[in-house]
Tab-separated table of N, CA and C in Angstrom:
chain	number	residue	atom	x	y	z
A	1	MET	N	153.878	-15.480	1.193
A	1	MET	CA	152.495	-14.926	1.457
A	1	MET	C	151.718	-16.523	0.857
A	2	ASP	N	150.994	-17.103	2.158
A	2	ASP	CA	150.933	-18.149	1.847
A	2	ASP	C	149.063	-18.101	2.273
A	3	ILE	N	148.642	-18.273	0.957
A	3	ILE	CA	146.864	-18.346	0.719
A	3	ILE	C	146.783	-19.401	0.990
A	4	GLU	N	145.375	-19.969	2.034
A	4	GLU	CA	144.758	-20.925	1.808
A	4	GLU	C	144.095	-20.856	1.113
A	5	LEU	N	143.474	-22.501	0.008
A	5	LEU	CA	142.601	-22.605	-0.946
A	5	LEU	C	141.410	-22.287	-0.333
A	6	GLU	N	140.832	-22.910	0.478
A	6	GLU	CA	139.477	-22.183	1.394
A	6	GLU	C	139.526	-20.804	1.230
A	7	ALA	N	140.542	-19.781	1.755
A	7	ALA	CA	140.483	-18.002	1.428
A	7	ALA	C	140.044	-17.808	0.115
A	8	ILE	N	140.360	-17.926	-1.195
A	8	ILE	CA	140.374	-17.964	-1.923
A	8	ILE	C	138.775	-18.916	-2.689
A	9	LEU	N	138.589	-19.565	-2.852
A	9	LEU	CA	137.430	-20.331	-2.758
A	9	LEU	C	135.666	-19.973	-2.318
A	10	ILE	N	135.977	-19.285	-1.145
A	10	ILE	CA	134.885	-19.239	-0.282
A	10	ILE	C	134.501	-18.305	-0.705
A	11	PRO	N	134.822	-16.473	-1.051
A	11	PRO	CA	134.612	-15.487	-1.426
A	11	PRO	C	134.269	-15.623	-3.006
A	12	LEU	N	135.297	-16.378	-3.518
A	12	LEU	CA	134.879	-16.796	-5.101
A	12	LEU	C	133.599	-16.967	-5.481
A	13	SER	N	133.119	-17.946	-4.988
A	13	SER	CA	132.220	-19.115	-4.676
A	13	SER	C	130.704	-18.008	-4.379
A	14	PHE	N	130.879	-17.487	-3.665
A	14	PHE	CA	129.526	-17.040	-2.810
A	14	PHE	C	129.431	-15.424	-4.059
A	15	PHE	N	130.510	-14.644	-4.485
A	15	PHE	CA	129.864	-13.881	-5.393
A	15	PHE	C	129.666	-14.770	-6.888
A	16	PHE	N	129.505	-15.900	-6.803
A	16	PHE	CA	129.192	-16.739	-8.251
A	16	PHE	C	127.901	-17.306	-7.875
A	17	LEU	N	127.860	-17.176	-6.731
A	17	LEU	CA	125.884	-17.640	-6.165
A	17	LEU	C	124.986	-16.296	-6.222
A	18	ILE	N	125.699	-15.657	-5.758
A	18	ILE	CA	124.816	-14.453	-6.353
A	18	ILE	C	124.968	-13.568	-7.589
A	19	GLY	N	125.601	-13.610	-8.566
A	19	GLY	CA	125.630	-14.012	-10.198
A	19	GLY	C	124.389	-14.555	-10.422
A	20	PHE	N	124.899	-15.775	-10.026
A	20	PHE	CA	123.587	-16.941	-10.687
A	20	PHE	C	122.257	-16.706	-10.034
A	21	PHE	N	122.625	-15.989	-9.071
A	21	PHE	CA	120.625	-15.726	-8.939
A	21	PHE	C	120.324	-14.430	-9.105
A	22	VAL	N	120.918	-13.912	-9.709
A	22	VAL	CA	120.612	-12.166	-10.573
A	22	VAL	C	120.406	-13.365	-12.026
A	23	ARG	N	121.014	-13.903	-12.293
A	23	ARG	CA	121.016	-14.262	-13.550
A	23	ARG	C	119.438	-15.222	-13.690
A	24	GLN	N	119.035	-15.837	-13.132
A	24	GLN	CA	118.014	-16.516	-12.723
A	24	GLN	C	117.121	-15.901	-13.377
A	25	SER	N	117.065	-14.870	-11.724
A	25	SER	CA	115.772	-13.674	-12.139
A	25	SER	C	115.260	-13.205	-13.153
A	26	ARG	N	116.344	-13.027	-14.117
A	26	ARG	CA	116.353	-11.733	-15.215
A	26	ARG	C	116.303	-12.927	-16.115
A	27	LEU	N	116.589	-14.137	-16.278
A	27	LEU	CA	115.940	-15.134	-17.121
A	27	LEU	C	114.396	-15.236	-16.865
A	28	ARG	N	114.451	-15.255	-16.007
A	28	ARG	CA	112.480	-16.318	-15.749
A	28	ARG	C	112.033	-14.704	-15.871
A	29	ALA	N	112.298	-13.487	-15.736
A	29	ALA	CA	111.635	-12.335	-15.944
A	29	ALA	C	111.403	-12.071	-17.643
A	30	GLU	N	112.668	-12.377	-18.233
A	30	GLU	CA	112.552	-12.448	-19.932
A	30	GLU	C	111.331	-13.857	-19.911
A	31	HIS	N	111.847	-14.585	-19.913
A	31	HIS	CA	110.622	-15.543	-19.932
A	31	HIS	C	108.535	-15.223	-20.049
A	32	GLU	N	108.878	-15.123	-19.012
A	32	GLU	CA	107.878	-14.779	-18.552
A	32	GLU	C	107.309	-13.147	-19.064
A	33	THR	N	108.159	-12.477	-19.909
A	33	THR	CA	107.433	-10.923	-20.551
A	33	THR	C	107.748	-11.706	-22.130
A	34	GLN	N	107.789	-12.652	-22.955
A	34	GLN	CA	108.240	-13.600	-23.874
A	34	GLN	C	106.521	-13.748	-23.540
A	35	ARG	N	106.550	-15.071	-22.699
A	35	ARG	CA	104.868	-15.363	-22.525
A	35	ARG	C	103.803	-14.397	-22.896
A	36	ARG	N	103.670	-13.549	-22.002
A	36	ARG	CA	103.167	-12.422	-21.939
A	36	ARG	C	102.598	-11.785	-23.673
A	37	PHE	N	103.755	-11.291	-24.208
A	37	PHE	CA	104.137	-11.207	-25.780
A	37	PHE	C	102.913	-11.907	-26.582
A	38	GLU	N	103.271	-13.428	-26.748
A	38	GLU	CA	103.016	-14.510	-27.399
A	38	GLU	C	101.579	-14.655	-27.425
A	39	LEU	N	101.008	-14.358	-26.170
A	39	LEU	CA	99.826	-14.527	-25.703
A	39	LEU	C	99.040	-13.510	-26.425
A	40	GLY	N	99.441	-12.016	-25.826
A	40	GLY	CA	98.945	-11.084	-26.065
A	40	GLY	C	98.587	-11.130	-27.916
A	41	VAL	N	99.777	-11.615	-28.762
A	41	VAL	CA	99.588	-11.622	-30.189
A	41	VAL	C	98.866	-12.821	-30.424
A	42	ARG	N	98.293	-13.754	-29.972
A	42	ARG	CA	97.711	-14.890	-29.951
A	42	ARG	C	96.104	-14.059	-29.928
A	43	THR	N	96.076	-13.681	-29.118
A	43	THR	CA	94.457	-12.895	-28.607
A	43	THR	C	94.363	-12.172	-29.641
A	44	LEU	N	95.443	-11.114	-29.945
A	44	LEU	CA	95.007	-9.756	-30.990
A	44	LEU	C	94.740	-10.363	-32.899
A	45	GLU	N	95.412	-11.739	-33.112
A	45	GLU	CA	95.229	-12.582	-34.621
A	45	GLU	C	94.061	-12.912	-34.777
A	46	ARG	N	92.877	-13.073	-33.377
A	46	ARG	CA	91.775	-13.853	-33.702
A	46	ARG	C	90.907	-12.517	-34.078
A	47	PHE	N	90.884	-11.850	-34.437
A	47	PHE	CA	90.091	-10.493	-34.029
A	47	PHE	C	90.421	-10.231	-35.488
A	48	SER	N	89.136	-10.833	-36.669
A	48	SER	CA	89.433	-10.372	-38.378
A	48	SER	C	89.011	-8.852	-38.865
A	49	GLU	N	88.495	-8.760	-37.783
A	49	GLU	CA	87.921	-7.104	-38.107
A	49	GLU	C	87.857	-6.294	-37.647
A	50	PRO	N	88.482	-5.073	-37.850
A	50	PRO	CA	89.078	-3.955	-37.082
A	50	PRO	C	87.471	-3.736	-35.951
A	51	GLU	N	86.633	-3.843	-36.282
A	51	GLU	CA	84.833	-2.549	-35.353
A	51	GLU	C	85.249	-4.333	-34.347
A	52	ALA	N	85.564	-5.712	-34.287
A	52	ALA	CA	85.336	-6.493	-33.185
A	52	ALA	C	86.573	-6.649	-32.198
A	53	LEU	N	87.621	-6.074	-33.025
A	53	LEU	CA	89.083	-5.503	-32.061
A	53	LEU	C	88.559	-4.315	-30.656
A	54	GLU	N	87.924	-2.891	-31.853
A	54	GLU	CA	87.749	-1.912	-31.120
A	54	GLU	C	86.883	-2.685	-30.060
A	55	LYS	N	85.658	-3.125	-30.709
A	55	LYS	CA	84.421	-3.240	-29.481
A	55	LYS	C	85.411	-4.539	-28.188
A	56	PHE	N	85.863	-5.153	-28.375
A	56	PHE	CA	86.318	-6.071	-27.798
A	56	PHE	C	87.792	-5.469	-26.731
A	57	LEU	N	88.080	-4.279	-26.923
A	57	LEU	CA	89.003	-3.253	-26.046
A	57	LEU	C	88.573	-2.574	-25.713
A	58	GLY	N	87.237	-2.317	-25.903
A	58	GLY	CA	86.417	-1.137	-25.108
A	58	GLY	C	85.554	-1.525	-24.050
A	59	GLY	N	85.686	-3.008	-24.055
A	59	GLY	CA	84.783	-3.437	-22.819
A	59	GLY	C	85.302	-3.976	-21.656
A	60	LEU	N	84.754	-4.455	-20.469
A	60	LEU	CA	85.466	-5.055	-19.743
A	60	LEU	C	86.925	-6.083	-19.846
A	61	ALA	N	86.276	-6.931	-20.633
A	61	ALA	CA	87.153	-8.123	-20.944
A	61	ALA	C	88.526	-7.803	-21.184
A	62	GLY	N	88.252	-6.512	-22.625
A	62	GLY	CA	89.564	-5.405	-23.074
A	62	GLY	C	90.205	-5.066	-22.099
A	63	GLN	N	89.701	-4.422	-21.214
A	63	GLN	CA	90.357	-3.701	-20.016
A	63	GLN	C	91.416	-4.339	-19.246
A	64	GLU	N	90.905	-5.722	-19.044
A	64	GLU	CA	92.013	-6.559	-18.325
A	64	GLU	C	92.875	-7.194	-19.006
A	65	PHE	N	92.230	-7.397	-20.124
A	65	PHE	CA	93.218	-7.617	-21.302
A	65	PHE	C	94.496	-6.905	-21.156
A	66	LEU	N	94.233	-5.534	-21.098
A	66	LEU	CA	95.570	-4.407	-21.318
A	66	LEU	C	96.197	-3.773	-20.179
A	67	ARG	N	95.185	-4.344	-19.016
A	67	ARG	CA	95.955	-4.460	-18.122
A	67	ARG	C	97.027	-6.069	-17.562
A	68	LEU	N	96.773	-6.937	-18.395
A	68	LEU	CA	97.263	-8.238	-18.307
A	68	LEU	C	99.234	-7.841	-18.789
A	69	LEU	N	98.608	-7.576	-20.277
A	69	LEU	CA	99.554	-6.986	-21.006
A	69	LEU	C	100.427	-5.815	-20.302
A	70	ASP	N	100.219	-4.748	-19.840
A	70	ASP	CA	100.860	-4.012	-18.944
A	70	ASP	C	101.666	-4.512	-17.871
A	71	GLN	N	101.285	-5.268	-17.553
A	71	GLN	CA	102.477	-5.937	-16.200
A	71	GLN	C	103.370	-6.713	-16.607
A	72	GLY	N	103.706	-6.973	-18.045
A	72	GLY	CA	104.925	-7.381	-18.329
A	72	GLY	C	106.323	-6.936	-17.715
A	73	GLU	N	106.206	-5.589	-17.933
A	73	GLU	CA	107.348	-4.904	-18.104
A	73	GLU	C	106.915	-3.880	-16.744
A	74	PRO	N	108.099	-4.083	-16.083
A	74	PRO	CA	107.802	-3.740	-14.557
A	74	PRO	C	108.025	-2.305	-14.393
A	75	PRO	N	107.500	-0.687	-13.930
A	75	PRO	CA	107.092	0.333	-14.437
A	75	PRO	C	108.513	0.966	-13.707
A	76	LEU	N	108.851	1.743	-14.336
A	76	LEU	CA	110.550	2.668	-13.784
A	76	LEU	C	110.095	2.679	-11.665
A	77	GLN	N	108.801	3.171	-11.472
A	77	GLN	CA	108.965	3.216	-10.038
A	77	GLN	C	109.338	2.058	-9.473
A	78	ARG	N	108.772	0.951	-9.907
A	78	ARG	CA	108.815	-0.688	-9.301
A	78	ARG	C	110.900	-0.782	-9.594
A	79	ARG	N	111.128	-0.331	-10.698
A	79	ARG	CA	113.068	-1.203	-10.795
A	79	ARG	C	113.635	0.203	-9.917
A	80	LEU	N	113.676	1.070	-10.212
A	80	LEU	CA	114.077	2.335	-9.388
A	80	LEU	C	114.074	1.384	-7.454
A	81	LEU	N	112.916	0.988	-7.014
A	81	LEU	CA	112.855	0.568	-5.858
A	81	LEU	C	113.639	-0.955	-5.416
A	82	ARG	N	113.392	-1.331	-6.650
A	82	ARG	CA	114.560	-2.813	-6.418
A	82	ARG	C	116.109	-2.350	-6.147
A	83	SER	N	116.474	-1.498	-7.587
A	83	SER	CA	117.541	-1.167	-7.453
A	83	SER	C	118.395	-0.278	-5.884
A	84	VAL	N	117.209	0.676	-4.886
A	84	VAL	CA	117.345	0.752	-4.270
A	84	VAL	C	117.925	-0.096	-2.873
A	85	GLN	N	116.746	-0.857	-3.045
A	85	GLN	CA	116.710	-1.789	-1.908
A	85	GLN	C	117.886	-3.144	-2.214
A	86	GLY	N	118.185	-2.975	-3.294
A	86	GLY	CA	119.346	-3.850	-3.520
A	86	GLY	C	120.649	-3.271	-2.667
A	87	GLY	N	120.751	-2.130	-3.435
A	87	GLY	CA	121.906	-1.011	-2.874
A	87	GLY	C	121.770	-1.016	-0.822
A	88	ILE	N	120.822	-1.256	-0.699
A	88	ILE	CA	120.803	-1.197	0.963
A	88	ILE	C	121.054	-2.475	1.188
A	89	ALA	N	120.820	-3.502	0.801
A	89	ALA	CA	121.251	-4.766	1.376
A	89	ALA	C	122.402	-5.069	0.913
A	90	LEU	N	123.363	-4.329	-0.028
A	90	LEU	CA	124.275	-5.193	-0.009
A	90	LEU	C	125.525	-3.775	0.644
A	91	GLY	N	125.049	-3.275	1.162
A	91	GLY	CA	125.908	-1.903	1.616
A	91	GLY	C	125.482	-2.291	2.902
A	92	ALA	N	124.614	-3.072	3.188
A	92	ALA	CA	124.306	-3.165	4.739
A	92	ALA	C	125.416	-4.383	5.035
A	93	LEU	N	125.354	-5.453	4.201
A	93	LEU	CA	125.903	-6.279	4.764
A	93	LEU	C	127.629	-6.106	4.104
A	94	GLY	N	127.890	-5.510	3.679
A	94	GLY	CA	129.594	-4.990	2.949
A	94	GLY	C	130.119	-4.386	4.934
A	95	ILE	N	128.939	-3.376	5.550
A	95	ILE	CA	129.119	-2.940	6.524
A	95	ILE	C	129.342	-3.570	7.841
A	96	ALA	N	128.320	-4.946	7.931
A	96	ALA	CA	128.124	-6.023	8.934
A	96	ALA	C	129.994	-6.748	8.581
A	97	PHE	N	130.360	-7.220	7.107
A	97	PHE	CA	131.466	-7.749	7.354
A	97	PHE	C	133.018	-6.534	7.538
A	98	LEU	N	132.504	-5.764	7.159
A	98	LEU	CA	133.538	-4.546	8.071
A	98	LEU	C	133.446	-4.340	9.323
A	99	VAL	N	132.429	-4.357	9.788
A	99	VAL	CA	132.726	-4.603	11.774
A	99	VAL	C	132.844	-5.799	12.072
A	100	LEU	N	132.626	-7.015	11.466
A	100	LEU	CA	133.343	-8.470	11.955
A	100	LEU	C	134.864	-8.172	11.870
A	101	SER	N	134.982	-7.493	10.583
A	101	SER	CA	136.779	-7.859	10.637
A	101	SER	C	137.157	-6.752	11.777
A	102	ALA	N	137.179	-6.079	11.818
A	102	ALA	CA	137.525	-5.073	13.074
A	102	ALA	C	137.085	-5.499	14.433
A	103	PHE	N	135.884	-5.611	14.798
A	103	PHE	CA	136.208	-5.618	16.095
A	103	PHE	C	135.723	-7.131	16.552
A	104	ALA	N	135.925	-8.240	15.747
A	104	ALA	CA	136.002	-9.976	16.139
A	104	ALA	C	136.769	-10.316	15.666
A	105	GLY	N	137.867	-9.918	15.273
A	105	GLY	CA	138.971	-10.144	14.608
A	105	GLY	C	139.495	-10.739	13.310
A	106	TYR	N	138.409	-10.487	12.707
A	106	TYR	CA	138.012	-11.684	11.237
A	106	TYR	C	138.474	-11.055	9.727
A	107	GLY	N	140.203	-10.826	10.337
A	107	GLY	CA	140.876	-9.707	8.955
A	107	GLY	C	140.460	-10.310	7.571
A	108	ASP	N	140.029	-11.665	7.482
A	108	ASP	CA	139.895	-11.663	5.674
A	108	ASP	C	138.930	-11.056	5.712
A	109	LEU	N	137.583	-11.097	5.657
A	109	LEU	CA	136.849	-10.089	5.495
A	109	LEU	C	136.689	-8.548	4.889
A	110	VAL	N	137.596	-7.831	4.955
A	110	VAL	CA	138.025	-6.363	4.678
A	110	VAL	C	137.355	-6.640	3.207
A	111	VAL	N	138.160	-7.389	2.675
A	111	VAL	CA	138.047	-6.996	0.876
A	111	VAL	C	136.953	-7.419	0.454
A	112	PRO	N	135.853	-8.722	0.777
A	112	PRO	CA	134.243	-9.308	0.804
A	112	PRO	C	133.226	-8.211	1.312
A	113	GLY	N	134.339	-7.266	2.407
A	113	GLY	CA	132.989	-6.235	2.673
A	113	GLY	C	132.987	-4.899	2.128
A	114	THR	N	134.234	-4.511	1.611
A	114	THR	CA	134.830	-3.499	0.727
A	114	THR	C	133.961	-3.422	-0.679
A	115	LEU	N	133.931	-4.799	-1.321
A	115	LEU	CA	133.379	-5.177	-1.855
A	115	LEU	C	132.167	-4.364	-2.722
A	116	LEU	N	131.623	-5.980	-0.813
A	116	LEU	CA	129.932	-5.213	-0.812
A	116	LEU	C	129.611	-4.412	-0.575
A	117	PHE	N	129.922	-3.563	-0.124
A	117	PHE	CA	129.974	-2.218	0.434
A	117	PHE	C	129.311	-1.046	-1.119
A	118	CYS	N	131.064	-1.487	-1.722
A	118	CYS	CA	131.131	-1.038	-2.501
A	118	CYS	C	129.860	-0.706	-3.629
A	119	LEU	N	129.335	-2.360	-3.794
A	119	LEU	CA	128.891	-2.695	-4.891
A	119	LEU	C	127.447	-1.620	-4.465
A	120	GLY	N	126.650	-1.931	-3.456
A	120	GLY	CA	126.122	-1.200	-3.001
A	120	GLY	C	125.656	0.049	-2.921
A	121	ALA	N	127.013	0.925	-2.605
A	121	ALA	CA	127.068	2.090	-2.573
A	121	ALA	C	126.688	2.323	-4.281
A	122	SER	N	127.183	1.738	-5.018
A	122	SER	CA	127.173	1.767	-6.912
A	122	SER	C	125.294	1.902	-7.362
A	123	LEU	N	124.811	0.567	-6.224
A	123	LEU	CA	123.789	0.390	-6.630
A	123	LEU	C	122.441	1.909	-6.148
A	124	LEU	N	123.130	2.465	-5.416
A	124	LEU	CA	121.991	3.367	-4.391
A	124	LEU	C	122.703	4.556	-5.889
A	125	LEU	N	123.645	5.008	-5.851
A	125	LEU	CA	124.022	5.906	-6.496
A	125	LEU	C	123.373	5.891	-8.316
A	126	GLY	N	123.530	4.735	-8.881
A	126	GLY	CA	122.756	4.790	-10.225
A	126	GLY	C	120.959	4.702	-9.639
A	127	ALA	N	120.826	4.164	-8.998
A	127	ALA	CA	119.438	4.874	-8.871
A	127	ALA	C	118.803	5.996	-8.707
A	128	ALA	N	119.744	6.579	-7.378
A	128	ALA	CA	119.397	8.604	-7.664
A	128	ALA	C	119.826	8.945	-9.165
A	129	VAL	N	120.885	8.491	-9.572
A	129	VAL	CA	121.300	9.036	-10.995
A	129	VAL	C	119.816	9.072	-12.037
A	130	ALA	N	119.513	7.584	-11.922
A	130	ALA	CA	118.255	7.219	-12.979
A	130	ALA	C	117.239	7.793	-12.737
A	131	TYR	N	117.378	8.096	-11.024
A	131	TYR	CA	115.343	9.107	-10.868
A	131	TYR	C	115.664	10.504	-10.792
A	132	LYS	N	116.810	10.897	-10.797
A	132	LYS	CA	116.614	12.711	-11.706
A	132	LYS	C	116.382	12.601	-12.734
A	133	LEU	N	116.997	11.697	-13.999
A	133	LEU	CA	117.154	11.348	-15.524
A	133	LEU	C	115.802	11.664	-15.773
A	134	ALA	N	115.339	10.218	-14.728
A	134	ALA	CA	113.692	10.194	-14.876
A	134	ALA	C	112.591	11.234	-14.926
A	135	GLN	N	113.040	11.735	-13.647
A	135	GLN	CA	112.108	13.522	-13.246
A	135	GLN	C	112.047	14.748	-14.510
A	136	ARG	N	113.503	14.733	-15.090
A	136	ARG	CA	114.184	15.835	-16.012
A	136	ARG	C	113.368	14.537	-17.138
A	137	TRP	N	113.589	14.065	-17.775
A	137	TRP	CA	113.001	13.847	-19.156
A	137	TRP	C	110.851	13.001	-19.139
A	138	GLU	N	110.722	13.265	-17.543
A	138	GLU	CA	109.568	13.198	-17.495
A	138	GLU	C	109.372	11.512	-18.121
A	139	LEU	N	110.081	10.536	-17.184
A	139	LEU	CA	109.556	9.647	-17.693
A	139	LEU	C	108.560	8.536	-16.713
A	140	LEU	N	108.951	9.461	-15.827
A	140	LEU	CA	107.903	8.978	-14.400
A	140	LEU	C	106.583	8.931	-14.298
A	141	GLY	N	105.767	9.777	-15.193
A	141	GLY	CA	104.303	9.602	-15.970
A	141	GLY	C	104.037	10.336	-15.022
A	142	ASP	N	102.621	10.498	-15.103
A	142	ASP	CA	101.153	11.976	-14.318
A	142	ASP	C	101.475	10.774	-13.026
A	143	ARG	N	101.681	12.249	-12.292
A	143	ARG	CA	101.529	12.116	-10.773
A	143	ARG	C	100.300	12.221	-10.128
A	144	ALA	N	99.506	12.564	-10.593
A	144	ALA	CA	97.953	12.942	-10.521
A	144	ALA	C	97.196	11.849	-10.611
A	145	ARG	N	97.576	11.023	-11.634
A	145	ARG	CA	96.789	9.672	-11.478
A	145	ARG	C	97.644	8.699	-10.785
A	146	GLY	N	98.382	8.514	-10.785
A	146	GLY	CA	99.617	7.635	-9.753
A	146	GLY	C	99.808	6.807	-10.709
A	147	ARG	N	99.577	6.779	-11.924
A	147	ARG	CA	100.001	5.516	-12.832
A	147	ARG	C	101.236	6.157	-13.944
A	148	SER	N	101.818	5.548	-14.109
A	148	SER	CA	102.778	5.912	-15.738
A	148	SER	C	101.476	5.675	-17.041
A	149	ALA	N	101.944	6.281	-17.410
A	149	ALA	CA	100.756	6.202	-18.761
A	149	ALA	C	101.595	4.916	-19.873
A	150	SER	N	99.988	4.473	-20.422
A	150	SER	CA	100.602	2.972	-21.492
A	150	SER	C	100.073	3.945	-22.412
A	151	PRO	N	101.326	2.883	-23.986
A	151	PRO	CA	100.220	2.940	-25.267
A	151	PRO	C	99.143	2.206	-25.282
A	152	TYR	N	98.601	1.496	-24.340
A	152	TYR	CA	97.401	0.445	-24.579
A	152	TYR	C	96.658	0.893	-23.987
A	153	ARG	N	96.453	1.896	-23.387
A	153	ARG	CA	95.519	3.043	-22.635
A	153	ARG	C	95.217	3.561	-23.493
A	154	ASP	N	95.349	4.421	-24.337
A	154	ASP	CA	95.443	5.681	-25.174
A	154	ASP	C	94.120	4.668	-26.427
A	155	ILE	N	94.893	2.994	-26.880
A	155	ILE	CA	93.951	3.073	-27.668
A	155	ILE	C	92.638	2.443	-26.977
A	156	ALA	N	92.337	2.298	-25.748
A	156	ALA	CA	90.955	1.390	-25.163
A	156	ALA	C	90.252	2.580	-24.674
A	157	GLY	N	90.798	3.722	-24.801
A	157	GLY	CA	90.263	5.324	-24.784
A	157	GLY	C	89.303	5.502	-25.864
A	158	SER	N	89.915	5.433	-26.927
A	158	SER	CA	89.375	6.112	-27.999
A	158	SER	C	88.198	5.290	-28.201
């Protein structure tokens, strides 16, 4: 069995590249969340009296501040949507590889096509399970308001 070096390195480097992109996006999101948290802590530390903090949070500037803090972690709906989008994209890419291997004679694309299709299917299955569990545990928030409940909204509303 004579396997050329390119047949090993090209798919391996492709999957490492995808992993690198995913890791970089995760690091960027974590850095952004940390930055927002530190900004919120520094802003709230400036209030020495509880009355001043309550007045700030009740005002328009306080509402804007709380809205910016809420944007740190994406809501569950957006994370589920990203999983579905990634699953569809990877599944479609896997199917394209499998079609190329079947009809165009690229037999080397069977393994990457199968791996990509399975990754896409697992992302879709994981998103479906997460959605069902979120419905059962009532994590999706109040559908009448169209937004999930936030711990910051209760403080500002009282």
